[in-house]
Structures are given as structure tokens and as C-alpha cells.
PDB file of C-alpha atoms in Angstrom:
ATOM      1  CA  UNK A   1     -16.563 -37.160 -14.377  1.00 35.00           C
ATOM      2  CA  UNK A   2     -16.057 -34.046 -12.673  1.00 38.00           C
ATOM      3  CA  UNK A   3     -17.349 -33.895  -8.829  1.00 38.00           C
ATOM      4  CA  UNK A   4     -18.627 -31.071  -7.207  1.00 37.00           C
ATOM      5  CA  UNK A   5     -16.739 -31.268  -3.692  1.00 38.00           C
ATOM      6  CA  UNK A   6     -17.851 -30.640  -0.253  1.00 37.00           C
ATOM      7  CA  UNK A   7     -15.876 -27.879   1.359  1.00 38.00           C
ATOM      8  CA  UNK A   8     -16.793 -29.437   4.700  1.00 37.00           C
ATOM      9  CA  UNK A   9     -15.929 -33.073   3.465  1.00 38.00           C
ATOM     10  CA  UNK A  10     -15.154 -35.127   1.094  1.00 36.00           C
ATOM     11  CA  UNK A  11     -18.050 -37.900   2.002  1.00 34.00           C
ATOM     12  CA  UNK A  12     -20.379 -36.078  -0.140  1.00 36.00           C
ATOM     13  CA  UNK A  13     -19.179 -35.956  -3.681  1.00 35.00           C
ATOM     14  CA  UNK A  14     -21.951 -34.599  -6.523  1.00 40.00           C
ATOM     15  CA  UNK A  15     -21.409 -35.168  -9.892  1.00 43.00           C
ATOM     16  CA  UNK A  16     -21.794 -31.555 -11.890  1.00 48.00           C
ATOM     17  CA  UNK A  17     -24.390 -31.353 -14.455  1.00 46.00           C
ATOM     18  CA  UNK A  18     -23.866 -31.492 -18.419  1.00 42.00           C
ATOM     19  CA  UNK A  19     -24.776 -29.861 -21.074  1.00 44.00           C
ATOM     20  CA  UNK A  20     -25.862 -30.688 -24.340  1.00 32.00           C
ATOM     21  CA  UNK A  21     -22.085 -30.821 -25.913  1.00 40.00           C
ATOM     22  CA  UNK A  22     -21.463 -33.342 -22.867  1.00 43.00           C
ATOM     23  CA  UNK A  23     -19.551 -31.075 -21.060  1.00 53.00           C
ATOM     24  CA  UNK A  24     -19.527 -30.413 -17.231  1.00 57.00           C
ATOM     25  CA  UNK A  25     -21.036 -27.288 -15.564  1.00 74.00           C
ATOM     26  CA  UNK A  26     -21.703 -26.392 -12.198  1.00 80.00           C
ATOM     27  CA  UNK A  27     -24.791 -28.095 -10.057  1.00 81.00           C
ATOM     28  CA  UNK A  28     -26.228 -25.030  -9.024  1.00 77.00           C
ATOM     29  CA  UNK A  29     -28.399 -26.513  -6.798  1.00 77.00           C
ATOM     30  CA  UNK A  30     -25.556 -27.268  -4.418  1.00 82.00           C
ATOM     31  CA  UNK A  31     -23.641 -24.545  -5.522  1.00 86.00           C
ATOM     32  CA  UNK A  32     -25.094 -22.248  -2.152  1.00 88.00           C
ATOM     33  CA  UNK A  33     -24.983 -25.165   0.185  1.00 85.00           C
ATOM     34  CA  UNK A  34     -21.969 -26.372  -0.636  1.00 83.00           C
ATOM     35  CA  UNK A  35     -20.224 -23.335  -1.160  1.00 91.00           C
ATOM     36  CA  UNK A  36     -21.246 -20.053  -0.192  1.00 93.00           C
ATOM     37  CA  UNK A  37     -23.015 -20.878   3.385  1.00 93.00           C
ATOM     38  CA  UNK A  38     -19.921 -22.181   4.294  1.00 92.00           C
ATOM     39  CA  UNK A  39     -17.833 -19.671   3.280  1.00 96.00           C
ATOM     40  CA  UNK A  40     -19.607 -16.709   5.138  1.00 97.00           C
ATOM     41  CA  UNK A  41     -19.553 -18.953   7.826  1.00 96.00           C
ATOM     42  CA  UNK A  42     -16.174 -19.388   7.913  1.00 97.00           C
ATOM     43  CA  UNK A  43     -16.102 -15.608   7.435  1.00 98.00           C
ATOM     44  CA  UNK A  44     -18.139 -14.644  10.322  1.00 98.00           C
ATOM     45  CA  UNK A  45     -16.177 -16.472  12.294  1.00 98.00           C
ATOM     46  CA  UNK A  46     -12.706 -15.089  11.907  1.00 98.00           C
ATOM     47  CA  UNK A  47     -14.098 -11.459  11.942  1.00 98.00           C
ATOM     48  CA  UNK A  48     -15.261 -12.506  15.107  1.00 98.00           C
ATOM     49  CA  UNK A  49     -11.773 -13.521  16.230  1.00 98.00           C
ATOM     50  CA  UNK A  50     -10.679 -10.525  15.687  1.00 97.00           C
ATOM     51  CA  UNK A  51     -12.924  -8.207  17.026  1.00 96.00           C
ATOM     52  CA  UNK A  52     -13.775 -10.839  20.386  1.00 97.00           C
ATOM     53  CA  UNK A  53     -10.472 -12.909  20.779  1.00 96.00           C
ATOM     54  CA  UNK A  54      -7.911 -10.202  19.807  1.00 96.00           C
ATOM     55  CA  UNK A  55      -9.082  -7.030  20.038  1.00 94.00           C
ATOM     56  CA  UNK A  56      -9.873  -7.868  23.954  1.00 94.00           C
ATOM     57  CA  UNK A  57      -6.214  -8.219  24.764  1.00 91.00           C
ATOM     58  CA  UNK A  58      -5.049  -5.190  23.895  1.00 91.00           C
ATOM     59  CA  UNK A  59      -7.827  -3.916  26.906  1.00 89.00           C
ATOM     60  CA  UNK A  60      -4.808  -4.216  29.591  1.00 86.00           C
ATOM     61  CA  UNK A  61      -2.165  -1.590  27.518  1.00 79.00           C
ATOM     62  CA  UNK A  62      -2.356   0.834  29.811  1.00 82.00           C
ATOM     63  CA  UNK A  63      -1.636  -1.336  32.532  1.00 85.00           C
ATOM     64  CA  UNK A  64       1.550  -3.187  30.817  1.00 82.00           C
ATOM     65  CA  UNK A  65       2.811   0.493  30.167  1.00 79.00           C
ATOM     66  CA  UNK A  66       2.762   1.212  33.516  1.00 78.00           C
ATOM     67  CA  UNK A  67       4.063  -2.308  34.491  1.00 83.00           C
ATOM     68  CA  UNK A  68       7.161  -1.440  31.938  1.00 80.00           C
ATOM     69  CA  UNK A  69       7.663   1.921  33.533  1.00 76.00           C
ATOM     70  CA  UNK A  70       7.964  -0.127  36.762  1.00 76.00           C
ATOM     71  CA  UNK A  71      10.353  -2.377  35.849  1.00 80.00           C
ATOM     72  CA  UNK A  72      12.915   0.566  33.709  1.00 78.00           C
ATOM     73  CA  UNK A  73      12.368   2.286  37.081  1.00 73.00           C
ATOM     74  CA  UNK A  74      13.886  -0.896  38.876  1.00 77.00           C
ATOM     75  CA  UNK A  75      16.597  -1.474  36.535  1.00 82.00           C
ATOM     76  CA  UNK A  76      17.677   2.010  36.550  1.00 76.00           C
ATOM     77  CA  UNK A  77      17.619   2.147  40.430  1.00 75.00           C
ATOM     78  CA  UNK A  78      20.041  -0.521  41.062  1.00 75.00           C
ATOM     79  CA  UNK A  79      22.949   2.123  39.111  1.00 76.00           C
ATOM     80  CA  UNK A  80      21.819   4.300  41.804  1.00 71.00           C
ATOM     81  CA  UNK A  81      24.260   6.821  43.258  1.00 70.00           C
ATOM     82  CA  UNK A  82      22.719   9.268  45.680  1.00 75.00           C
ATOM     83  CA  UNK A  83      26.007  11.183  45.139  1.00 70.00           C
ATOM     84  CA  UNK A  84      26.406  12.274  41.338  1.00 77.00           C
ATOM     85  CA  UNK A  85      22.207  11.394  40.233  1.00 69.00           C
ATOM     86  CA  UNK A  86      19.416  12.865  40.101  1.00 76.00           C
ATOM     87  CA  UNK A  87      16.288  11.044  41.437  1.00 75.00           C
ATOM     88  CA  UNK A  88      13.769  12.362  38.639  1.00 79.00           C
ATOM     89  CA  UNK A  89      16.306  11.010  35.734  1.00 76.00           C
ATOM     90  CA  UNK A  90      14.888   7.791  36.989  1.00 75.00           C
ATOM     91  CA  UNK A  91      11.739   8.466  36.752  1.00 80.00           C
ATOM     92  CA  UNK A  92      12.282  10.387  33.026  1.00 83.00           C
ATOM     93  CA  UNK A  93      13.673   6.968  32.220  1.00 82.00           C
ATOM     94  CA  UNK A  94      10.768   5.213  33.514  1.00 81.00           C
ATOM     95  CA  UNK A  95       8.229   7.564  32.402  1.00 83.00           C
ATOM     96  CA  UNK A  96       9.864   7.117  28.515  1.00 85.00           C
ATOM     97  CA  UNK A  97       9.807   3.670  28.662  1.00 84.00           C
ATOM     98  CA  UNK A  98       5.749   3.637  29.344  1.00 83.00           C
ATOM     99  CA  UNK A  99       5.269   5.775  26.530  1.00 87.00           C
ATOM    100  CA  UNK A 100       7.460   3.887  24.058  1.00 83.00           C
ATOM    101  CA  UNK A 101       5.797   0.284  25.743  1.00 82.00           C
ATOM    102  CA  UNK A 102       2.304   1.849  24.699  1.00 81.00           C
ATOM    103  CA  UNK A 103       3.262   3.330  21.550  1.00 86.00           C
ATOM    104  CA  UNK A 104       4.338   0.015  20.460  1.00 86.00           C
ATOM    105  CA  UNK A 105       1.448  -1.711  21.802  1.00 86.00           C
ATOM    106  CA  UNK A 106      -1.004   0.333  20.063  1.00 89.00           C
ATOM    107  CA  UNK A 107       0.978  -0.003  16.792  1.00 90.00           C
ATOM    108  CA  UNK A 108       0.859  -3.652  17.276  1.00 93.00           C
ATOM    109  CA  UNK A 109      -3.027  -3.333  17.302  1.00 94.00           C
ATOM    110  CA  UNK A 110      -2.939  -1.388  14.717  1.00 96.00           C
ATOM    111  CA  UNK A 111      -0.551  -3.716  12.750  1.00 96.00           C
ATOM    112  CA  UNK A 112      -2.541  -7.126  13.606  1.00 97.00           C
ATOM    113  CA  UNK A 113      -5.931  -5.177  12.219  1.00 97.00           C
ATOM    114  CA  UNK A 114      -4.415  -4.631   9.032  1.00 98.00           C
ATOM    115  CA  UNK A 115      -3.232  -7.931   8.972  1.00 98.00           C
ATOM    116  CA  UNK A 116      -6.629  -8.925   9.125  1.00 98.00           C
ATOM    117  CA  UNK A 117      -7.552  -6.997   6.407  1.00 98.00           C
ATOM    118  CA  UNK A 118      -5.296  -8.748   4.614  1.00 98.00           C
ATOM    119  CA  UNK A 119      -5.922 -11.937   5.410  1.00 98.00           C
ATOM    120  CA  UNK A 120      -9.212 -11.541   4.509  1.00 98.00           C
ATOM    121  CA  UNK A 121      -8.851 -10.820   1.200  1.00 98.00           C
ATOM    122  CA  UNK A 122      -6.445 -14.041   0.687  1.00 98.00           C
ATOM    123  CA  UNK A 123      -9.234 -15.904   2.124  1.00 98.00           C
ATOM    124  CA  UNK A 124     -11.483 -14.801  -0.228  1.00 98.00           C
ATOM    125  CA  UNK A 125      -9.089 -15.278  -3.166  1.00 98.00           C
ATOM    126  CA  UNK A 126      -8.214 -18.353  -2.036  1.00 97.00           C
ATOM    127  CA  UNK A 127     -11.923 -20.346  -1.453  1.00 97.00           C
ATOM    128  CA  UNK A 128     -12.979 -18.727  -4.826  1.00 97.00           C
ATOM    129  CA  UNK A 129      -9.770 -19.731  -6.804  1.00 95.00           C
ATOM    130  CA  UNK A 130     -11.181 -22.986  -4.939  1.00 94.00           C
ATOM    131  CA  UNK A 131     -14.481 -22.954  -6.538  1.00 93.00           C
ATOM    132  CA  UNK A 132     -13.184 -21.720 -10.075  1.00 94.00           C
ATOM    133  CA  UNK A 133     -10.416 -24.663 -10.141  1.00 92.00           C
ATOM    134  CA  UNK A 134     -13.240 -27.648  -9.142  1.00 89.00           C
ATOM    135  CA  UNK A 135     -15.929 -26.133 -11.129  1.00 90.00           C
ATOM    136  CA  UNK A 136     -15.181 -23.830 -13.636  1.00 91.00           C
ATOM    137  CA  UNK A 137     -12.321 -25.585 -15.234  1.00 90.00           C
ATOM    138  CA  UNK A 138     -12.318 -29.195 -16.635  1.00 86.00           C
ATOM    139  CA  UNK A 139     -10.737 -32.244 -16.298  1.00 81.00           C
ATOM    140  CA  UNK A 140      -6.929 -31.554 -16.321  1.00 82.00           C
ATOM    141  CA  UNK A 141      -6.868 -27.783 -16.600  1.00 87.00           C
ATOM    142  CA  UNK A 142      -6.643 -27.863 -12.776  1.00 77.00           C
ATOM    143  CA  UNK A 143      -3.273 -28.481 -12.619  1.00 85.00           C
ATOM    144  CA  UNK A 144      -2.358 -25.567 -15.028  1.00 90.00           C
ATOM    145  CA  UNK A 145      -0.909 -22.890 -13.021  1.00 91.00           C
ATOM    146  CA  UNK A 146      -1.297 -20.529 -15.965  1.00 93.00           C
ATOM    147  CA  UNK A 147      -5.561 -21.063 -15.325  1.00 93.00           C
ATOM    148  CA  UNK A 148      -5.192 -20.718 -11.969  1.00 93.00           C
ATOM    149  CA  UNK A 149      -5.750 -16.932 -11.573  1.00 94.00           C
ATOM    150  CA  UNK A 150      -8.931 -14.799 -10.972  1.00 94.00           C
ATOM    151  CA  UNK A 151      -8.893 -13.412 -14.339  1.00 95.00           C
ATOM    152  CA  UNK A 152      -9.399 -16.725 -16.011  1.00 96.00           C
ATOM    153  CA  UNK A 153     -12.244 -17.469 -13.919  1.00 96.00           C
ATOM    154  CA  UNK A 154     -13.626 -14.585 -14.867  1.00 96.00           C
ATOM    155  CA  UNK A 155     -13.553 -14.900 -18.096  1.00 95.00           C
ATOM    156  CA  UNK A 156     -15.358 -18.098 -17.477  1.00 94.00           C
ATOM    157  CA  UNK A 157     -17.982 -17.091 -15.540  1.00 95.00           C
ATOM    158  CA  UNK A 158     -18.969 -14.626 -18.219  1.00 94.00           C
ATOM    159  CA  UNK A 159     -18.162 -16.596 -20.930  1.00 92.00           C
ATOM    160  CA  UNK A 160     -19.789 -19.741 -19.697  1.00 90.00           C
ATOM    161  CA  UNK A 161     -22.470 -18.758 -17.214  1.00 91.00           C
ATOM    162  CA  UNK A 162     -22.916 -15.238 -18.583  1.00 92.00           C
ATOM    163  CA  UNK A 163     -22.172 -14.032 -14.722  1.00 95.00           C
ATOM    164  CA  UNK A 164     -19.744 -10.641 -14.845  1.00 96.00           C
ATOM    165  CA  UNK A 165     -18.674 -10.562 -11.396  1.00 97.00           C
ATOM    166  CA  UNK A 166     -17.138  -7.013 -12.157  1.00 96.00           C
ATOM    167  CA  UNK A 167     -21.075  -5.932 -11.895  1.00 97.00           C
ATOM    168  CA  UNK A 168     -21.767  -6.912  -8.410  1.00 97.00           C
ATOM    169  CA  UNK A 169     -22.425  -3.835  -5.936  1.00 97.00           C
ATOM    170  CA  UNK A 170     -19.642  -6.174  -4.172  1.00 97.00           C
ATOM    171  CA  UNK A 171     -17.194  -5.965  -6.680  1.00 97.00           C
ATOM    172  CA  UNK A 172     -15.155  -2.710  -6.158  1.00 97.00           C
ATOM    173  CA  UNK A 173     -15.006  -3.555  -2.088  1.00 98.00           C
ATOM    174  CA  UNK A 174     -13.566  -6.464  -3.106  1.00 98.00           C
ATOM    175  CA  UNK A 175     -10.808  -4.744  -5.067  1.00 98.00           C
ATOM    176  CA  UNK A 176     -10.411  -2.139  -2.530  1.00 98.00           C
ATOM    177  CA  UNK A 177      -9.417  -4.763  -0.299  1.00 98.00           C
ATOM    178  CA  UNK A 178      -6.843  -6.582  -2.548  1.00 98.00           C
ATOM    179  CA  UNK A 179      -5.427  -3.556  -3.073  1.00 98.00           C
ATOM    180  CA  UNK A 180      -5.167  -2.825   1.177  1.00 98.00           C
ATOM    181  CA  UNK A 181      -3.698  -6.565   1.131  1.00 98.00           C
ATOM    182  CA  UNK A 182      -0.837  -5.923  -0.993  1.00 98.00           C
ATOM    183  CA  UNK A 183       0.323  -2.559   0.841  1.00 98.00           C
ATOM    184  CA  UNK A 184       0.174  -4.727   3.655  1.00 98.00           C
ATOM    185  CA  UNK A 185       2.045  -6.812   2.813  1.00 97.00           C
ATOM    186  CA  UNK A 186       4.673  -4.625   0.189  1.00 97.00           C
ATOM    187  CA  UNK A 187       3.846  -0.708   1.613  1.00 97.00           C
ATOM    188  CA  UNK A 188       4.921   1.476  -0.922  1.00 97.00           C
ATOM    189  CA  UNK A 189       4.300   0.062  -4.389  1.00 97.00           C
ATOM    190  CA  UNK A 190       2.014  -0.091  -7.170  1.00 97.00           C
ATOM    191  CA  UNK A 191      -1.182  -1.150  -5.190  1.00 98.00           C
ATOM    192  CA  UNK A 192      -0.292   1.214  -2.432  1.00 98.00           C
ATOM    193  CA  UNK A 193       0.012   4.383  -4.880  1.00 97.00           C
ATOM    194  CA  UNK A 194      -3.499   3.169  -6.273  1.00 98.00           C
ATOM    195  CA  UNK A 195      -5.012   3.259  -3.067  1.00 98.00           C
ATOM    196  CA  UNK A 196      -3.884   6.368  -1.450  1.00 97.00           C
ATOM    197  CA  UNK A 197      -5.723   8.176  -4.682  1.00 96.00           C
ATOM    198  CA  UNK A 198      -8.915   5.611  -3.908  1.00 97.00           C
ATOM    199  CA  UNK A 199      -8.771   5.508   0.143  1.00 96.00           C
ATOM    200  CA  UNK A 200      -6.518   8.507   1.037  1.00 96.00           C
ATOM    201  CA  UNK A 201      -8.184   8.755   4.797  1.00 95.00           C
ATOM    202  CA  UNK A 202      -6.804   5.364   5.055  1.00 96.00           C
ATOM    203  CA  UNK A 203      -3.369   6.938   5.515  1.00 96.00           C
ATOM    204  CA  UNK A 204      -4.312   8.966   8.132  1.00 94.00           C
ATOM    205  CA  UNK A 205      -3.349   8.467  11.892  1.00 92.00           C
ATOM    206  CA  UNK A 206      -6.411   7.571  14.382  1.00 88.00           C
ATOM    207  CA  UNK A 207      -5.601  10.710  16.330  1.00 78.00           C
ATOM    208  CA  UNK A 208      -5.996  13.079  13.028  1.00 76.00           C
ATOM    209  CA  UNK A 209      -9.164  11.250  12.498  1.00 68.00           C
ATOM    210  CA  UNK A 210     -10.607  11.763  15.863  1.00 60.00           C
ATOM    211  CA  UNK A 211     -10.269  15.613  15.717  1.00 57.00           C
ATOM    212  CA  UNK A 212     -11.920  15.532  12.449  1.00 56.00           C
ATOM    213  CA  UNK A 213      -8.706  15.560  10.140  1.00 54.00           C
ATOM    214  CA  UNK A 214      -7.406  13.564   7.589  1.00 55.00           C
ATOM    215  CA  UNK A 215      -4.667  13.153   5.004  1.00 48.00           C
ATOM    216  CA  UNK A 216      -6.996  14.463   1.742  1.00 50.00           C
ATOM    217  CA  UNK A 217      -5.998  17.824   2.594  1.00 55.00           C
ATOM    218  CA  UNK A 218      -2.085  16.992   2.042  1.00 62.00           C
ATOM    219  CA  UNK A 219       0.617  14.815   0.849  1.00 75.00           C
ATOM    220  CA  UNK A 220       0.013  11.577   1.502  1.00 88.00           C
ATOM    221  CA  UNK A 221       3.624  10.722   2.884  1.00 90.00           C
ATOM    222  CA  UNK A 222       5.430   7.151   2.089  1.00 95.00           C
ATOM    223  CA  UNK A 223       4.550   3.856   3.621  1.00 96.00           C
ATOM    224  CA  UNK A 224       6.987   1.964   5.356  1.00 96.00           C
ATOM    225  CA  UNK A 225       5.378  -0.683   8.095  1.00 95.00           C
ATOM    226  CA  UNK A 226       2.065  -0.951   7.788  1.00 97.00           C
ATOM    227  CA  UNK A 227       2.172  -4.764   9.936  1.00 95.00           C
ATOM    228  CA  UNK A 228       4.097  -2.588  12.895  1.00 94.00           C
ATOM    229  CA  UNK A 229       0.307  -0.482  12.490  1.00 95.00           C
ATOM    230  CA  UNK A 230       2.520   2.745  10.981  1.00 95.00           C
ATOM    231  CA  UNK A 231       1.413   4.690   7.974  1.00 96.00           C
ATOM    232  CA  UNK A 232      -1.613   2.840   7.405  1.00 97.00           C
ATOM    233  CA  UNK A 233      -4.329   2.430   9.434  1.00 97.00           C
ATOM    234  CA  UNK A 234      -7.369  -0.119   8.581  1.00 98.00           C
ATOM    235  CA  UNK A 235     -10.453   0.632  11.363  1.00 96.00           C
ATOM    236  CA  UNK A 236     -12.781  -1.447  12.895  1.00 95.00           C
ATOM    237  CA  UNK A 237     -15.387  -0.098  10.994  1.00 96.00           C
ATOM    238  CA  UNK A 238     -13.963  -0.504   7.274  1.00 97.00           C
ATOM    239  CA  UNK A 239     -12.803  -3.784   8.561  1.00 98.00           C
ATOM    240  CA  UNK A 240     -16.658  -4.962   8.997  1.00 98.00           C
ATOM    241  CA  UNK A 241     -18.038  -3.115   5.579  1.00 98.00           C
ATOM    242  CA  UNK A 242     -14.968  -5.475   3.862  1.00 98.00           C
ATOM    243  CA  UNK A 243     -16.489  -8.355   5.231  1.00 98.00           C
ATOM    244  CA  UNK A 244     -19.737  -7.391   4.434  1.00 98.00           C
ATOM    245  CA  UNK A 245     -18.363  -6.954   0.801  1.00 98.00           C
ATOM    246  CA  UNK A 246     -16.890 -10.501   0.474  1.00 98.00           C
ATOM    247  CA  UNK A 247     -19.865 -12.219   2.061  1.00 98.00           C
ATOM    248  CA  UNK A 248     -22.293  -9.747  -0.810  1.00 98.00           C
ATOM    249  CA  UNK A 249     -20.204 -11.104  -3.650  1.00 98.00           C
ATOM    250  CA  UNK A 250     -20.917 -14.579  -2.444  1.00 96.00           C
ATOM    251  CA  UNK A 251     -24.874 -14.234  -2.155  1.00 96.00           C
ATOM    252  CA  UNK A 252     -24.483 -12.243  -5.668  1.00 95.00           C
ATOM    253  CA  UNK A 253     -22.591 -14.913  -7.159  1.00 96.00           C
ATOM    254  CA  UNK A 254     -25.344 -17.788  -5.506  1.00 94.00           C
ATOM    255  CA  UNK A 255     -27.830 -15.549  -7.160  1.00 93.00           C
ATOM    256  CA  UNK A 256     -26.207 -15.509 -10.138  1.00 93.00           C
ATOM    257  CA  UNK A 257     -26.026 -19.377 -10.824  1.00 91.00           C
ATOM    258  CA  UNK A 258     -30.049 -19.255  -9.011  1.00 89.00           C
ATOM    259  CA  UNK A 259     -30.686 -17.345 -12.233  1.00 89.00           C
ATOM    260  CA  UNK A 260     -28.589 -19.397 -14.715  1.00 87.00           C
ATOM    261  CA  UNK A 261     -30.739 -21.701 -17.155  1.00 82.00           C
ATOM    262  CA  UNK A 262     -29.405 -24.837 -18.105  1.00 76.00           C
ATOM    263  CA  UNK A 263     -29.345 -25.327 -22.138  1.00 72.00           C
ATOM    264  CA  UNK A 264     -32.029 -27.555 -23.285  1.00 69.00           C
ATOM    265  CA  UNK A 265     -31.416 -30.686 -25.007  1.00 56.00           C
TER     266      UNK A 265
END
């Protein structure tokens, strides 16, 4: 018998439901409570990390710049000679050394957002590559690696359930996003090229975007670092409609199995 498994725990273990050729399919009555309230949970809570735990403590920048500038200004001094220097090389030295501090600083923000972006998409992938190998395939296809993909369990959503995911309102966020999670984590590349034709303002600089420009009117140039927060830049704002995406497909796909009728017999 096939159990339908607790994300929380495994103390509450639910057999799945058969039907009339014996053969398991999901309990959609636990389906939401076990699954999907979780999950957006879980989701809520690490786009609030993000925007109230890390966000936060890039607040002080400014200050650390000026702390670095401080401290070049310092080193410098001490090679000091009031004979053959000039006073304001010092404080050229210190005065570059704030500005490269913050420009780092606010690339590192920059970088750690679109690692979120990424991450979020691998979370997704991962609790619904979850779902699809507990409840979608059967007893020993679990442990096939060649199953274990999200094409497969689409094809047995559809197949089985009659649910194609690829309709959800949801569903071309979602694919936005994997495609902003692998130039995240390759820049240039296939999935990069694809979204710089899709999201082309995502490949352009805060600063352009702030005086009302953006990279649609040019070439989009090449992608290097996108975790250092260069050439591609994920905002706070597309960050939340992605989440809002992921936790859509999962009240879509609850309302999906809500719908489903069990075959008679």
C-alpha cells in the first residue's frame, strides 16, 4: 500500500485511495492539508527572510563605506612622508575605497536577491517533485531516476487526473522563474538567451530603471555574475509576484484534485 505522507511528520501516514483497477491515486481530501498549506507556509516564510532578516542588513552600507574609507585612510597614513606626498592622495585613496566598499555591497544585495529567486524556484521544484514521487508514481517507480522529472509528472497529472498544469494562470510565472534560476546559477546560456527575449528589463541596472530606462531599447549585453548582483538584476517587486505565482499554482493544483471525481465502482 502506498501512503500519503505528512510533510510535517511522519506520525500521520494515510493510505491513498483506489480505483476500480485496484490501483492507488491520490486522497484528495488530504491532498490541501497535507500538502499545499504547508507549502505556502513554508513559502511565506522564507520570502519573509528575505525581505525582514536580510534585506535589513544591508540598511548600515553607507556607514561600512565610510568605516572602509576610514580605515584605507589609516593604512595609507602610516607611509606618510610630509616630504615627497601629497595629503589629498590619501584621501583619493580613501575616498576610492568607500566607493568600491559600497559598490560591492550593493552588488552583494543585489546578488543574494537573485539568489533568492533562485532558490525559490528549487523549492518549488523540489516539494512538487516531492508530491509527484509519493503520489503520482507507484510502488517502485520512486526509485527510478528516469521518472523523477517534472515532465513525467506532468504527463501524469493529465493523463491520470486529467489536471494540465501548463493551463494554470500560474504556469508561465513559474517558468519565468526556472528560467531566472538557471542564469543564476549558469549566466549566459540557453535559459539566459530565452529570458532576455521574455524579461529583457530584467537586464537592466536599478539606476537605468529609476530614470525611466531600460535595456528593450538596446543590446542586451552578456551575463557574467549574476550571484555578485552584476548583469542581472531580480527586484523586490518581481521577487513577491514569483512567490505569488508558486503559491497560485499550489491553490490551482488543490483545486484541481477538489474537482477530480473518483471512478465509480
Amino acid at each position: 500500500m502506498i501512503l500519503f505522507l505528512c510533510p510535517k511528520s511522519s506520525e500521520y501516514l494515510l493510505p491513498k485511495l483506489k480505483t476500480v483497477k485496484g490501483e492507488s491515486v491520490v486522497n484528495k481530501y488530504f491532498f490541501r492539508r497535507m500538502y499545499v498549506n504547508h507549502f505556502i507556509t513554508t513559502v511565506d516564510y522564507f520570502a519573509k527572510t528575505l525581505n525582514q532578516k536580510v534585506v535589513p542588513a544591508f540598511d548600515n552600507v553607507s556607514e561600512e563605506a565610510h568605516q572602509a574609507a576610514e580605515e584605507a585612510y589609516e593604512q595609507a597614513s602610516k607611509f606618510f612622508d610630509p616630504e615627497r606626498d601629497d595629503p589629498a592622495d590619501f584621501a583619493e585613496v580613501a575616498s576610492d575605497a568607500e566607493i568600491d566598499f559600497g559598490i560591492m555591497a550593493f552588488g552583494m544585495k543585489q546578488g543574494i536577491m537573485n539568489l533568492f529567486a533562485a532558490g525559490l524556484y528549487h523549492l518549488f521544484e523540489q516539494w512538487f517533485l516531492k508530491f509527484h514521487r509519493r503520489e503520482l508514481l507507484f510502488m517502485g517507480e520512486d526509485g527510478d531516476l528516469t521518472l523523477i522529472h517534472l515532465e513525467e509528472a506532468k504527463k501524469r497529472l493529465l493523463s491520470d487526473y486529467g489536471i494540465q498544469i501548463e493551463a494554470f494562470p500560474s504556469w508561465n510565472k513559474i517558468n519565468e522563474l526556472k528560467l531566472v534560476a538557471n542564469t543564476v546559477k549558469h549566466a549566459d546560456g540557453t535559459s539566459c538567451e530565452v529570458l532576455k527575449k521574455l524579461r529583457p528589463d530584467h537586464f537592466a541596472p536599478p539606476s537605468l530603471k529609476k530614470d525611466g530606462l531600460d535595456s528593450v531599447h538596446g543590446r542586451i549585453g552578456e551575463v557574467f555574475h549574476p550571484l555578485a548582483g552584476e548583469d542581472l538584476y531580480i527586484s523586490t517587486e518581481e521577487f513577491a509576484k514569483y512567490v505569488e505565482a508558486v503559491k497560485q499554482f499550489c491553490e490551482d493544483l488543490a483545486k484541481s484534485f477538489d474537482a477530480f471525481e473518483y471512478p465509480k465502482g
